């Protein structure tokens, strides 16, 4: 089975029932108190668990356990083995996003083993320490606990011609210069085959200092790049906020240079596509081979699902470096990606919301979108029929959307009056009244989806402010995004008014980066912005180089990244190296008392 078809055990805890008398011979029994202990087994309150969490009890003795407890579904099976197999089925059938499986009487009659089980691809994307993947194909006896197999996800491919990141630092300017002077001869004399294996940061084994430098380079240019690099004082790092672009930012082959060359990004794309049913493999095929694509990238059937997957995977990649953003802001369809990271909606349900939008959007007559270099007030007199202001992105940058013929006429009038008009790559008139039937239809679908309040600051382009708990939990709020104007400029104003931040655009084409650079806070140097991908389509190596440049920007800002994770961009590959023999991770076991 592929990684997306497997279930991974990410934590395992052995619990001794504290309620049993010392030296009791009574075996563990599934009770309401025991279920409560299972929900808290890993130190997380139930409200922090995914909405689609299911508790599966493997026991023959039950004491008043009902089908629900503390708001979560509780199911029972006769044995721990059957409970684990049911967890696998429920995860991949979509009825659960996390399964807490309690093996009562395992490994002995007086203890309970609690397993936390997730879909394997999502566990890798989430950065979980995977203990192993459940082998549900063997043994045939369903009562036996399935064996844990190692996660085969660690191939190595140290290409000496691939770009890599070199970081160094010092306690002060003189110390930084000393470190750099020691680094340069090493880079000048190192054999190109050894270059990928050099440490990611110098000096090794000591905390990074506040004066930092970084270079993204290849072996032949390493010494020259380090010599010319500028240093920064990282004593007071600005917090990071993530920006997620929406439709209009897509292009053929976007971010494809990272797929199968970075494990977290690869797993996250696979996880998102796995929830798209039969369309998932088709979307992946069109993405990786644009010349033979069955559907054009600008078609809503490709643009929105693939943009969601790419934005989500890039966000997961940045988080895997140890970055903890303090705020999120998405543009149009990107707001749903931001909501996924904020805990409003699970990945599976977010994908279902995207696919519902696509399903209803294709029923709307063809339309389009225009980018106009003018203010909202200047374009209002030109609007006719169902054409509306789709987005206000900057002081002199708006988008219009509507049905095809009226939009074409308005574009001609604007150009005749001297306005700069650019056609946005879109085939549907999103953010216009023409999409009202689609909005009404998806609202019905969204009512069945669990929605929660954000767990971190989430700015909405539809209100231009922080998303409230009521808005986040409202199916109507999410449905009307298809027709409503995006006030990105206002939302960005609010975000940058709250703090001086480093904005990272986690998506293709640098559209939001261009808008942010016009903002007064960024122009004055209080805030800053860095894209993670190139501004236009390029080579696979250009994708990786751009991502490493963003990592260098975050590190020189003063954030202490997990540079071992960053190093996977030049040391990991499924494409050019056979998988190394995997090591089975140690299965940590802890003792705890039932409350």
XYZ file of C-alpha atoms in Angstrom:
595
model
C 0.000 0.000 0.000
C 1.093 3.588 -0.560
C 1.731 5.983 2.307
C -1.675 7.615 1.794
C -3.406 4.255 2.313
C -1.690 3.492 5.597
C -2.356 4.382 9.210
C 0.468 5.451 11.494
C 0.780 5.051 15.243
C 2.208 8.353 16.418
C 2.049 7.759 20.167
C 1.607 4.799 22.496
C 1.095 4.980 26.208
C 0.743 2.183 28.736
C -1.539 3.099 31.608
C -1.966 1.368 34.952
C -5.478 1.814 36.386
C -5.041 3.833 39.565
C -8.542 2.981 40.695
C -7.666 -0.680 41.114
C -6.504 -1.734 44.584
C -2.812 -2.467 44.974
C -2.048 -6.043 43.903
C -5.608 -6.290 42.572
C -6.342 -9.319 40.464
C -9.254 -7.566 38.677
C -8.405 -6.859 35.028
C -8.866 -3.393 33.474
C -12.481 -2.669 32.551
C -13.735 -0.116 30.025
C -15.664 2.497 32.004
C -16.651 6.140 31.596
C -13.735 7.148 33.839
C -11.377 5.055 31.736
C -12.613 6.718 28.520
C -11.989 10.141 30.077
C -8.460 9.027 30.892
C -7.979 7.859 27.288
C -9.006 11.304 26.005
C -6.348 12.893 28.238
C -3.729 10.181 27.938
C -1.206 12.337 26.082
C -1.563 15.511 28.086
C -3.992 17.242 25.713
C -7.437 18.444 26.787
C -10.293 17.116 24.651
C -10.955 20.562 23.134
C -7.509 20.392 21.519
C -8.276 17.107 19.764
C -9.647 17.102 16.191
C -13.423 17.364 15.925
C -13.502 13.991 14.168
C -11.787 12.091 16.984
C -13.106 8.619 17.681
C -12.355 6.518 20.774
C -12.168 2.807 20.062
C -12.218 0.415 22.991
C -10.852 -3.095 22.679
C -12.181 -4.995 25.662
C -14.554 -7.770 26.590
C -15.739 -6.146 29.834
C -17.637 -2.821 29.814
C -19.123 -0.798 32.615
C -21.665 1.809 31.485
C -19.804 2.931 28.347
C -22.155 4.662 25.891
C -21.822 5.533 22.175
C -20.599 9.064 23.005
C -18.499 10.594 25.757
C -17.428 14.210 26.277
C -18.625 15.010 22.768
C -16.645 12.254 21.033
C -17.833 9.065 19.388
C -17.043 5.905 21.341
C -17.028 2.516 19.642
C -16.298 -0.872 21.144
C -14.684 -3.996 19.767
C -14.068 -7.310 21.426
C -10.276 -7.137 21.244
C -7.518 -4.538 20.813
C -6.635 -6.070 17.438
C -10.149 -5.530 16.103
C -10.184 -1.988 17.516
C -6.937 -1.085 15.700
C -8.212 -2.526 12.423
C -11.433 -0.573 12.783
C -9.398 2.575 13.448
C -7.596 2.021 10.143
C -10.897 1.625 8.283
C -12.497 4.684 9.858
C -9.493 6.897 9.149
C -9.489 5.993 5.474
C -13.265 6.019 5.080
C -13.260 9.580 6.424
C -15.333 9.113 9.581
C -12.332 9.997 11.778
C -9.225 12.191 11.629
C -7.700 10.790 14.818
C -8.380 7.464 16.492
C -7.536 6.882 20.140
C -7.494 3.129 20.509
C -7.552 1.715 24.024
C -6.385 -1.873 24.285
C -7.906 -2.937 27.594
C -6.034 -5.828 29.139
C -2.992 -5.257 26.918
C -0.143 -6.056 27.349
C -1.393 -7.719 30.551
C -4.847 -7.941 32.174
C -4.205 -5.018 34.565
C -3.044 -2.366 32.105
C -4.398 -0.353 29.178
C -2.383 0.553 26.077
C -3.587 3.700 24.334
C -2.595 4.192 20.698
C -2.928 7.500 18.841
C -3.499 6.600 15.173
C -3.578 8.965 12.169
C -3.411 8.622 8.408
C 0.285 8.060 7.686
C 0.744 10.835 5.105
C -0.855 13.373 7.445
C 1.309 12.191 10.338
C 4.445 12.849 8.272
C 3.100 16.219 7.117
C 2.249 17.156 10.716
C 5.768 16.330 11.858
C 4.654 13.564 14.198
C 7.270 11.144 15.508
C 5.825 8.049 13.847
C 6.360 4.862 15.834
C 5.352 2.768 12.839
C 2.589 2.029 10.363
C -0.077 -0.563 11.072
C 0.238 -3.665 8.923
C -3.448 -4.584 8.732
C -2.844 -7.213 6.047
C -1.157 -9.638 8.432
C -1.803 -11.687 10.428
C -5.156 -12.973 9.213
C -6.488 -13.297 12.774
C -8.345 -10.031 13.426
C -8.085 -10.464 17.180
C -4.297 -10.151 17.066
C -2.795 -6.677 17.375
C -1.453 -5.718 13.916
C 2.344 -5.424 13.811
C 3.998 -2.028 13.435
C 6.203 -1.749 10.369
C 8.867 0.958 9.993
C 7.930 4.068 8.038
C 9.915 3.859 4.810
C 10.288 7.565 4.201
C 13.990 8.336 4.418
C 15.753 7.976 1.036
C 18.923 10.027 0.648
C 20.200 11.785 -2.449
C 23.127 14.127 -1.824
C 23.518 15.760 -5.241
C 26.636 18.009 -5.079
C 25.180 20.340 -7.721
C 22.012 21.027 -5.756
C 21.690 24.325 -3.901
C 22.093 24.194 -0.143
C 22.002 26.596 2.779
C 25.115 27.633 4.726
C 24.507 29.547 7.980
C 26.976 31.095 10.408
C 26.808 33.490 13.326
C 28.773 35.280 16.023
C 28.264 36.862 19.413
C 29.107 40.251 17.873
C 30.445 41.675 14.595
C 34.063 40.751 15.364
C 33.112 37.224 16.364
C 31.040 36.803 13.183
C 34.013 37.939 11.083
C 36.259 35.433 12.866
C 33.780 32.596 12.198
C 33.466 33.584 8.545
C 37.259 33.747 8.136
C 37.455 30.181 9.466
C 34.609 29.028 7.221
C 35.962 30.381 3.920
C 39.082 28.150 3.635
C 36.962 25.098 4.422
C 34.529 25.945 1.617
C 37.358 26.729 -0.819
C 39.105 23.426 -0.253
C 36.201 21.006 0.199
C 35.595 18.399 -2.501
C 32.276 18.987 -4.304
C 31.033 15.509 -3.320
C 31.481 16.404 0.360
C 29.797 19.813 0.099
C 26.220 18.543 0.730
C 27.347 16.812 3.937
C 28.884 19.890 5.569
C 27.097 21.151 8.709
C 24.208 23.517 8.024
C 25.388 26.007 10.644
C 28.785 27.180 11.929
C 30.050 27.075 14.614
C 28.739 23.616 15.483
C 27.477 22.610 18.885
C 26.905 26.118 20.250
C 23.741 28.250 20.227
C 23.606 30.686 17.280
C 24.705 34.223 18.052
C 22.722 37.393 17.306
C 24.918 38.477 14.354
C 23.976 36.133 11.536
C 24.799 35.458 7.917
C 23.491 32.925 5.395
C 24.101 31.956 1.783
C 22.164 29.730 -0.610
C 24.757 28.361 -2.977
C 26.235 25.443 -4.893
C 29.653 23.948 -4.298
C 31.550 25.887 -6.969
C 30.286 29.260 -5.730
C 30.176 28.565 -1.978
C 33.241 30.530 -0.864
C 32.391 33.524 -3.043
C 28.744 33.550 -1.862
C 29.711 33.425 1.822
C 32.340 36.136 1.338
C 29.805 38.521 -0.280
C 26.890 37.765 2.075
C 25.600 40.529 4.321
C 25.047 39.962 8.009
C 22.135 41.073 10.158
C 21.612 41.774 13.820
C 19.025 39.217 14.891
C 18.746 40.331 18.518
C 15.053 41.229 18.176
C 13.373 38.905 15.660
C 9.993 39.934 14.310
C 7.275 37.297 14.649
C 6.292 35.390 11.507
C 2.881 35.608 9.817
C 1.928 33.351 6.914
C 0.128 34.556 3.773
C -1.779 32.050 1.623
C -2.633 33.119 -1.970
C -5.760 32.112 -3.854
C -6.878 31.612 -7.452
C -4.932 33.708 -9.935
C -1.602 32.738 -8.387
C -1.509 29.288 -9.965
C 0.735 28.323 -12.857
C 1.636 25.071 -14.602
C 4.050 22.942 -12.582
C 3.974 25.240 -9.550
C 6.212 23.901 -6.751
C 6.709 20.624 -8.631
C 10.455 20.909 -7.966
C 9.765 20.096 -4.300
C 7.678 16.986 -4.898
C 9.605 13.791 -4.134
C 12.550 16.009 -3.146
C 11.280 17.037 0.306
C 9.442 14.507 2.505
C 7.081 16.784 4.440
C 5.972 18.695 1.341
C 5.499 15.425 -0.561
C 3.460 13.822 2.221
C 1.300 16.934 2.647
C 0.473 17.129 -1.072
C -0.342 13.420 -1.086
C -2.497 13.796 2.025
C -4.527 16.640 0.503
C -4.959 14.888 -2.848
C -5.937 11.626 -1.155
C -9.101 13.310 0.116
C -10.143 14.344 -3.409
C -11.338 10.889 -4.392
C -10.887 9.813 -7.994
C -9.890 13.355 -8.967
C -6.792 13.259 -6.757
C -4.618 11.088 -9.048
C -5.798 13.035 -12.110
C -4.904 16.366 -10.502
C -1.458 15.026 -9.564
C -0.863 13.731 -13.106
C -1.847 17.056 -14.708
C 0.342 18.929 -12.216
C 3.481 16.854 -12.739
C 3.132 16.651 -16.541
C 1.525 19.942 -17.681
C 2.292 19.264 -21.347
C -0.088 16.290 -21.295
C -2.640 17.714 -18.844
C -6.231 16.711 -19.485
C -7.526 19.962 -17.922
C -5.816 23.363 -18.055
C -4.381 24.731 -14.812
C -6.573 27.859 -14.986
C -9.761 25.788 -15.025
C -11.408 25.904 -11.586
C -11.347 22.085 -11.510
C -7.567 22.225 -11.380
C -6.701 25.675 -10.035
C -8.532 25.571 -6.716
C -7.870 21.959 -5.593
C -4.206 22.110 -6.590
C -3.677 25.564 -5.086
C -5.142 24.292 -1.837
C -2.794 21.288 -1.850
C 0.290 23.395 -2.690
C -0.479 26.158 -0.156
C -1.174 23.551 2.519
C 2.000 21.592 1.755
C 4.174 24.715 1.769
C 2.687 25.759 5.100
C 3.456 22.323 6.525
C 6.993 22.593 5.177
C 7.608 25.918 6.945
C 6.162 24.571 10.199
C 8.438 21.518 9.933
C 11.410 23.878 10.272
C 10.212 24.856 13.746
C 8.538 28.116 12.684
C 5.538 28.984 14.842
C 3.531 31.756 13.149
C 1.709 34.280 15.281
C -0.918 35.117 12.639
C -2.423 33.780 9.401
C -4.003 35.575 6.444
C -5.355 33.980 3.283
C -6.538 35.609 0.068
C -9.792 34.227 -1.348
C -9.433 30.417 -1.529
C -6.263 30.788 0.553
C -8.412 31.735 3.544
C -9.597 28.139 3.778
C -5.974 26.953 3.903
C -5.292 29.449 6.694
C -8.373 28.186 8.522
C -7.039 24.635 8.326
C -3.826 25.682 10.067
C -5.806 27.674 12.626
C -7.759 24.560 13.601
C -11.121 25.780 12.285
C -11.538 22.762 10.037
C -9.746 19.449 9.520
C -7.770 18.740 6.363
C -10.323 16.233 5.092
C -13.218 18.627 5.666
C -11.353 21.585 4.174
C -10.753 19.552 1.028
C -14.452 18.635 0.971
C -15.294 22.362 1.139
C -12.938 23.105 -1.775
C -14.390 20.307 -3.883
C -17.935 21.502 -3.142
C -16.960 24.970 -4.398
C -15.529 23.453 -7.557
C -18.549 21.223 -8.107
C -20.940 24.180 -7.941
C -18.656 26.660 -9.734
C -18.590 24.606 -12.937
C -22.389 24.936 -13.135
C -22.097 28.727 -13.422
C -21.805 30.190 -16.969
C -18.261 31.069 -18.018
C -16.836 34.273 -16.635
C -13.537 35.669 -15.546
C -11.542 38.171 -13.519
C -9.524 41.308 -14.267
C -6.756 43.063 -12.358
C -6.974 46.847 -12.689
C -4.367 49.385 -11.572
C -6.869 51.757 -9.984
C -8.699 52.387 -6.737
C -12.064 50.906 -5.897
C -13.682 54.326 -6.269
C -12.268 54.820 -9.785
C -13.649 51.550 -11.166
C -17.150 51.699 -9.659
C -18.615 53.858 -12.499
C -17.583 51.209 -15.050
C -19.486 48.337 -13.446
C -22.555 46.944 -15.205
C -24.676 43.793 -15.137
C -23.205 41.236 -12.695
C -19.644 42.573 -12.801
C -18.444 43.528 -9.322
C -15.310 44.484 -7.420
C -13.893 41.059 -6.566
C -10.936 42.197 -4.463
C -9.254 45.314 -3.121
C -5.615 44.252 -2.820
C -3.681 47.522 -2.499
C -4.235 51.274 -2.797
C -4.189 51.172 -6.590
C -4.853 47.510 -7.244
C -8.332 45.993 -7.529
C -9.839 42.973 -9.225
C -13.143 42.776 -11.097
C -15.182 39.636 -11.737
C -18.333 38.769 -13.637
C -19.846 37.074 -16.649
C -17.689 36.856 -19.760
C -19.305 39.346 -22.175
C -19.948 42.229 -19.719
C -16.427 41.788 -18.324
C -14.913 41.985 -21.810
C -16.795 45.220 -22.528
C -15.690 46.804 -19.245
C -12.076 45.823 -19.907
C -12.200 47.599 -23.274
C -13.649 50.767 -21.717
C -11.035 50.817 -18.950
C -8.184 50.396 -21.434
C -9.623 53.129 -23.657
C -9.540 55.477 -20.663
C -5.874 54.726 -20.002
C -6.139 52.183 -17.175
C -3.802 49.209 -16.999
C -5.886 46.030 -17.169
C -4.566 42.462 -16.919
C -6.655 39.325 -17.327
C -6.444 37.111 -14.239
C -6.105 33.378 -15.017
C -9.585 32.232 -14.007
C -12.545 30.709 -15.833
C -15.178 31.325 -13.141
C -16.479 34.729 -11.951
C -15.625 34.268 -8.262
C -16.510 37.127 -5.892
C -19.346 38.411 -8.046
C -23.165 38.096 -7.925
C -22.967 35.612 -10.779
C -21.799 33.009 -8.248
C -24.863 33.346 -5.970
C -26.408 29.972 -6.939
C -23.117 28.241 -6.140
C -22.903 30.041 -2.799
C -26.374 28.869 -1.795
C -25.615 25.285 -2.801
C -22.327 24.980 -0.906
C -23.875 26.426 2.239
C -26.105 23.364 2.414
C -23.053 21.104 2.114
C -21.091 23.083 4.709
C -23.771 22.577 7.373
C -22.598 18.970 7.780
C -18.970 19.969 8.431
C -17.645 20.486 11.991
C -16.319 24.045 12.293
C -14.454 25.431 15.305
C -13.214 28.802 16.461
C -9.607 29.649 15.476
C -6.864 28.558 17.862
C -4.588 31.391 16.699
C -5.071 34.855 15.155
C -6.700 34.377 11.751
C -7.341 37.484 9.661
C -10.186 37.379 7.157
C -10.118 39.136 3.817
C -13.916 39.211 3.813
C -14.229 41.323 6.944
C -10.788 42.930 6.909
C -10.354 41.984 10.570
C -9.654 39.084 12.907
C -12.059 36.241 12.283
C -14.471 35.910 15.178
C -15.485 32.551 16.677
C -19.024 33.095 15.367
C -17.792 33.690 11.814
C -15.469 30.693 11.903
C -18.316 28.390 12.970
C -20.804 29.768 10.413
C -21.462 27.746 7.218
C -22.936 30.921 5.721
C -19.725 32.855 6.354
C -17.710 30.323 4.367
C -20.337 29.935 1.639
C -20.669 33.658 0.924
C -16.945 33.899 0.229
C -17.771 32.739 -3.286
C -19.707 35.959 -3.957
C -18.232 38.550 -1.576
C -15.422 41.050 -2.172
C -11.967 40.240 -0.749
C -10.605 43.202 1.228
C -7.033 41.979 1.421
C -5.603 45.476 1.863
C -7.760 46.120 4.924
C -6.925 42.740 6.470
C -3.223 43.365 5.897
C -3.588 46.812 7.497
C -5.049 45.168 10.595
C -2.361 42.491 10.755
C 0.530 44.950 10.397
C -1.072 47.392 12.832
C -0.992 44.701 15.526
C 2.778 44.140 15.308
C 5.883 44.504 13.140
C 6.029 41.088 11.501
C 7.916 39.095 8.895
C 5.359 38.031 6.300
C 6.049 34.760 4.489
C 3.967 34.064 1.386
C 3.461 30.300 1.280
C 2.225 29.859 -2.263
C 3.200 30.331 -5.898
C 3.950 33.435 -7.983
C 4.575 36.077 -5.233
C 1.248 37.849 -5.843
C 0.665 38.690 -2.184
C 4.327 39.610 -1.753
C 3.891 42.310 -4.413
C 0.834 43.701 -2.592
C 2.586 43.623 0.799
C 5.663 45.450 -0.517
C 3.431 48.439 -1.289
C 2.244 48.620 2.295
C 3.568 51.586 4.283
C 4.828 49.388 7.134
C 6.957 47.311 4.757
C 8.188 50.333 2.789
C 9.352 51.954 6.026
C 11.123 48.778 7.146
C 8.966 48.094 10.201
C 7.512 44.988 8.603
C 9.082 42.757 5.966
C 7.926 40.195 3.429
C 9.570 37.161 1.858
C 8.100 34.802 -0.764
C 8.750 31.094 -0.606
C 8.473 30.334 -4.357
C 9.710 32.095 -7.512
C 7.652 34.840 -9.159
C 7.220 32.784 -12.322
C 7.544 29.215 -13.520
C 11.108 27.965 -13.725
C 13.216 24.890 -13.174
C 12.772 22.409 -10.315
C 16.080 23.628 -8.889
C 14.735 27.215 -8.906
C 11.865 26.050 -6.664
C 14.292 24.558 -4.146
C 16.626 27.554 -4.291
C 13.717 29.910 -3.604
C 12.512 27.874 -0.614
C 16.029 27.840 0.843
C 16.276 31.605 0.368
C 13.096 31.991 2.439
C 14.576 29.718 5.122
C 17.740 31.862 5.133
C 15.595 34.986 5.550
C 13.766 33.499 8.540
C 17.041 32.347 10.150
C 18.827 35.677 9.707
C 15.744 37.360 11.172
C 16.639 35.578 14.405
C 14.433 32.473 14.425
C 16.291 29.307 15.400
C 15.202 26.849 12.728
C 15.543 23.091 12.822
C 18.348 23.132 10.254
C 18.364 19.335 10.061
C 14.827 19.605 8.708
C 15.826 22.368 6.285
C 18.757 20.227 5.110
C 16.355 17.669 3.653
C 15.987 20.023 0.681
C 19.481 19.044 -0.442
C 19.947 15.625 1.207
C 16.609 13.835 0.571
C 15.139 12.527 -2.644
C 12.803 9.764 -3.740
C 13.778 10.344 -7.359
C 17.524 9.793 -7.500
C 18.303 7.470 -4.607
C 17.130 4.097 -3.447
C 15.570 4.083 0.021
C 18.033 3.346 2.764
C 17.333 0.449 5.083
C 14.967 1.953 7.642
C 15.522 1.824 11.347
C 12.589 1.006 13.582
C 12.078 3.928 16.001
C 12.035 3.083 19.665
C 8.508 2.872 21.000
C 8.511 5.103 24.022
C 6.306 3.864 26.822
C 5.327 5.883 29.866
C 3.556 4.986 33.037
C 0.639 7.127 34.190
C -2.175 6.833 36.682
C -5.799 6.971 35.646
C -7.492 10.047 37.066
